[in-house]
Amino acid sequence: MSVSAHSAGLVTASPRGVVVNTEQSVREVVANIQRSGAAVIAVDCEGEKLSRFGRLCLVQVAVNDEVYLFDPLSCDVFEAGLRQLLMQEDILKVIHDCREDSAALFWQYGVKLTRVFDTQVAYRMRLQADQVMPFNVGLNTLLDSYLGERNNLKDQFRKMMKTHPSIWTVRPLTDDMNLYASSDVIFLTQLKDHLLADLNVTEEAVIKASQTSLDYGFINELVRGAESVKISQHVQGVVRHLTDHCAYIGMNLGWDGVVTNQKDVNKLSSLPMGQVVSFRVSEIKSEWKRFTLELPKSKTENATPSLNRDSPVSRDEMNPHRLGQRQKQIDLGKQTEEYKRYQSLVERDKRDSKECWGKHPVTPDIRQSCSKRAWEGQVRKWRRLLHAYYDATSVHVMSSSSDHL
């Protein structure tokens, strides 16, 4: 990789990442990172309309002056070890604006990020310390301000992703795609150090504040998608950007919201940045993929929730320890000959689809809220179905083979 150091200890702005696109290479890279004892990694994601409902296409990980580009479109990078690395609690993950990244990782691959230092959140804390109204700042602005560096392809790719949303599905990655993706992570660890020095707060304080960005991935979790939202429906949102006359709202639905009522904008400006707010949908603009929102009128409706505590995927059910235990049980099942046979006969995109329920053994969802007893019952049933499926297909294959004798 063409990354070298300045005399001042900074990294030059011409990184080239190592593409990791086989399960063997994933295992090797993850093992090397873990053996190195790295306490900090920088992480970023790229994708097609990257969000809970978009498509995650690339995961960038920077360790010191090395950048690795994990390609989930080429192989199951998460099963091969990336999931474990990203959920490892003794490694700090430095990310700039982790909201959509963490939502995509969780809902698409069951990865719940732990120990996250969000550089955008850290800068908001800096503004608050100066008694300036907090706002979300772009990565290039921070890089330029603190390090004198920038991702020179940022504006070019922002325009390209608007006109060609599927650009990150292109394989092999072009040189510009590699450079853009690598430049988004190579400076993050240095940026973290400069922000901490400027803030004069502890690393743990920023990690705690960054939880609001991770919580974003759980708002509106019972809503099946933006297309299912109706006029007058109540939804949750987080202020992304605030002007004197307008507020832009992130909703974890793939679409964004906008608030134009001046009284509502004034109320939102007084709330802490990142706080989850209840809204009412007043207009749906499908052609723009945007909702016009307003604050509910009654005091009860206008209550500001933290997260949907009654949802099937509540925060209590998503603690890393329980997720890890469940994932181990699933991993054990996937190492059996029965699962390998099932895997070879059923295409990946059909394994968990509703059309296949009752036809194929669907892997239990580690994110669901249920008791330990209920979970283990589902795992036992899944293993029995795998075994029965294996037996049935084995008989069918043997029968078919005998027909040709």
CSV table of N, CA and C in Angstrom, one decimal, residues 27 29-41 43 61 63 78 80-95 105 110-117 207 214 320-321 323-324:
chain,number,residue,atom,x,y,z
A,27,ARG,N,-9.9,-14.5,7.1
A,27,ARG,CA,-9.5,-15.1,8.4
A,27,ARG,C,-8.0,-14.7,8.7
A,29,VAL,N,-6.3,-11.9,7.7
A,29,VAL,CA,-6.2,-10.5,8.1
A,29,VAL,C,-6.8,-10.3,9.5
A,30,VAL,N,-7.9,-10.8,9.8
A,30,VAL,CA,-8.5,-10.7,11.1
A,30,VAL,C,-7.6,-11.3,12.2
A,31,ALA,N,-7.0,-12.4,11.9
A,31,ALA,CA,-6.1,-13.1,12.9
A,31,ALA,C,-4.8,-12.2,13.1
A,32,ASN,N,-4.3,-11.6,12.0
A,32,ASN,CA,-3.2,-10.8,12.1
A,32,ASN,C,-3.4,-9.5,12.9
A,33,ILE,N,-4.6,-8.9,12.7
A,33,ILE,CA,-5.0,-7.7,13.5
A,33,ILE,C,-5.1,-8.1,15.0
A,34,GLN,N,-5.8,-9.2,15.3
A,34,GLN,CA,-5.9,-9.6,16.7
A,34,GLN,C,-4.6,-10.0,17.3
A,35,ARG,N,-3.7,-10.6,16.6
A,35,ARG,CA,-2.4,-11.0,17.1
A,35,ARG,C,-1.5,-9.8,17.4
A,36,SER,N,-1.7,-8.7,16.6
A,36,SER,CA,-0.9,-7.5,16.7
A,36,SER,C,-1.2,-6.8,18.0
A,37,GLY,N,-2.4,-7.1,18.6
A,37,GLY,CA,-2.8,-6.5,19.8
A,37,GLY,C,-3.3,-5.1,19.6
A,38,ALA,N,-3.7,-4.8,18.4
A,38,ALA,CA,-4.2,-3.4,18.1
A,38,ALA,C,-5.4,-3.0,19.0
A,39,ALA,N,-5.3,-1.9,19.7
A,39,ALA,CA,-6.3,-1.4,20.6
A,39,ALA,C,-7.3,-0.5,19.9
A,40,VAL,N,-6.9,0.0,18.7
A,40,VAL,CA,-7.8,0.9,18.0
A,40,VAL,C,-7.8,0.6,16.5
A,41,ILE,N,-9.0,0.6,15.9
A,41,ILE,CA,-9.1,0.4,14.5
A,41,ILE,C,-10.0,1.5,14.0
A,43,VAL,N,-13.0,2.5,11.1
A,43,VAL,CA,-14.0,1.7,10.3
A,43,VAL,C,-14.8,2.7,9.5
A,61,VAL,N,-11.4,-1.1,7.0
A,61,VAL,CA,-10.8,-1.1,8.3
A,61,VAL,C,-9.3,-0.7,8.2
A,63,VAL,N,-5.7,-0.1,10.3
A,63,VAL,CA,-5.0,-0.4,11.5
A,63,VAL,C,-3.6,0.2,11.3
A,78,PHE,N,-18.2,-11.6,7.0
A,78,PHE,CA,-18.6,-11.6,8.4
A,78,PHE,C,-18.5,-12.9,9.1
A,80,ALA,N,-16.6,-15.2,8.2
A,80,ALA,CA,-15.1,-15.6,8.2
A,80,ALA,C,-14.3,-14.9,9.3
A,81,GLY,N,-14.9,-13.9,10.0
A,81,GLY,CA,-14.2,-13.3,11.1
A,81,GLY,C,-14.4,-11.8,11.3
A,82,LEU,N,-14.9,-11.1,10.3
A,82,LEU,CA,-15.1,-9.7,10.5
A,82,LEU,C,-16.1,-9.3,11.5
A,83,ARG,N,-17.2,-10.1,11.6
A,83,ARG,CA,-18.2,-9.9,12.7
A,83,ARG,C,-17.6,-9.9,14.0
A,84,GLN,N,-16.8,-10.9,14.3
A,84,GLN,CA,-16.1,-11.0,15.6
A,84,GLN,C,-15.2,-9.8,15.9
A,85,LEU,N,-14.5,-9.3,14.9
A,85,LEU,CA,-13.6,-8.2,15.0
A,85,LEU,C,-14.3,-6.9,15.4
A,86,LEU,N,-15.4,-6.7,14.7
A,86,LEU,CA,-16.2,-5.5,14.9
A,86,LEU,C,-17.0,-5.5,16.2
A,87,MET,N,-17.2,-6.6,16.7
A,87,MET,CA,-18.0,-6.7,18.0
A,87,MET,C,-17.0,-6.9,19.2
A,88,GLN,N,-15.7,-7.0,18.9
A,88,GLN,CA,-14.7,-7.2,20.0
A,88,GLN,C,-14.7,-6.0,20.9
A,89,GLU,N,-14.9,-6.3,22.2
A,89,GLU,CA,-15.1,-5.2,23.1
A,89,GLU,C,-13.8,-4.5,23.6
A,90,ASP,N,-12.7,-5.2,23.4
A,90,ASP,CA,-11.4,-4.6,23.8
A,90,ASP,C,-10.7,-3.8,22.7
A,91,ILE,N,-11.4,-3.6,21.6
A,91,ILE,CA,-10.9,-2.8,20.5
A,91,ILE,C,-11.8,-1.6,20.2
A,92,LEU,N,-11.2,-0.4,20.2
A,92,LEU,CA,-11.9,0.8,20.0
A,92,LEU,C,-12.1,1.0,18.5
A,93,LYS,N,-13.4,1.3,18.1
A,93,LYS,CA,-13.6,1.5,16.6
A,93,LYS,C,-13.9,3.0,16.4
A,94,VAL,N,-13.0,3.7,15.6
A,94,VAL,CA,-13.2,5.1,15.3
A,94,VAL,C,-13.9,5.2,14.0
A,95,ILE,N,-15.1,5.9,14.0
A,95,ILE,CA,-15.9,6.0,12.9
A,95,ILE,C,-16.4,7.5,12.8
A,105,LEU,N,-24.9,-2.6,9.2
A,105,LEU,CA,-24.2,-3.7,9.7
A,105,LEU,C,-25.1,-4.6,10.6
A,110,GLY,N,-26.3,-8.7,11.3
A,110,GLY,CA,-26.3,-9.0,12.7
A,110,GLY,C,-25.0,-8.6,13.5
A,111,VAL,N,-24.4,-7.5,13.0
A,111,VAL,CA,-23.2,-7.0,13.6
A,111,VAL,C,-23.5,-5.8,14.5
A,112,LYS,N,-23.4,-5.9,15.8
A,112,LYS,CA,-23.6,-4.8,16.7
A,112,LYS,C,-22.3,-4.2,17.2
A,113,LEU,N,-22.0,-3.1,16.6
A,113,LEU,CA,-20.7,-2.4,16.9
A,113,LEU,C,-20.6,-2.1,18.4
A,114,THR,N,-19.4,-2.3,19.0
A,114,THR,CA,-19.1,-2.0,20.4
A,114,THR,C,-18.0,-1.0,20.5
A,115,ARG,N,-17.9,-0.3,21.6
A,115,ARG,CA,-16.8,0.7,21.8
A,115,ARG,C,-16.5,1.5,20.6
A,116,VAL,N,-17.5,2.4,20.3
A,116,VAL,CA,-17.4,3.3,19.1
A,116,VAL,C,-17.1,4.7,19.6
A,117,PHE,N,-16.1,5.3,18.9
A,117,PHE,CA,-15.7,6.7,19.1
A,117,PHE,C,-16.1,7.4,17.8
A,207,ILE,N,-17.1,7.9,23.9
A,207,ILE,CA,-17.7,6.6,23.6
A,207,ILE,C,-19.1,6.6,24.2
A,214,LEU,N,-25.3,5.1,17.7
A,214,LEU,CA,-25.6,3.6,17.6
A,214,LEU,C,-27.1,3.4,17.8
A,320,PRO,N,-24.3,-7.1,23.8
A,320,PRO,CA,-23.3,-7.8,23.1
A,320,PRO,C,-23.1,-9.2,23.7
A,321,HIS,N,-23.2,-9.4,25.0
A,321,HIS,CA,-22.9,-10.7,25.6
A,321,HIS,C,-24.0,-11.7,25.1
A,323,LEU,N,-25.9,-11.5,22.4
A,323,LEU,CA,-25.7,-11.6,21.0
A,323,LEU,C,-24.6,-12.6,20.7
A,324,GLY,N,-23.5,-12.5,21.4
A,324,GLY,CA,-22.4,-13.3,21.2
A,324,GLY,C,-22.7,-14.8,21.5
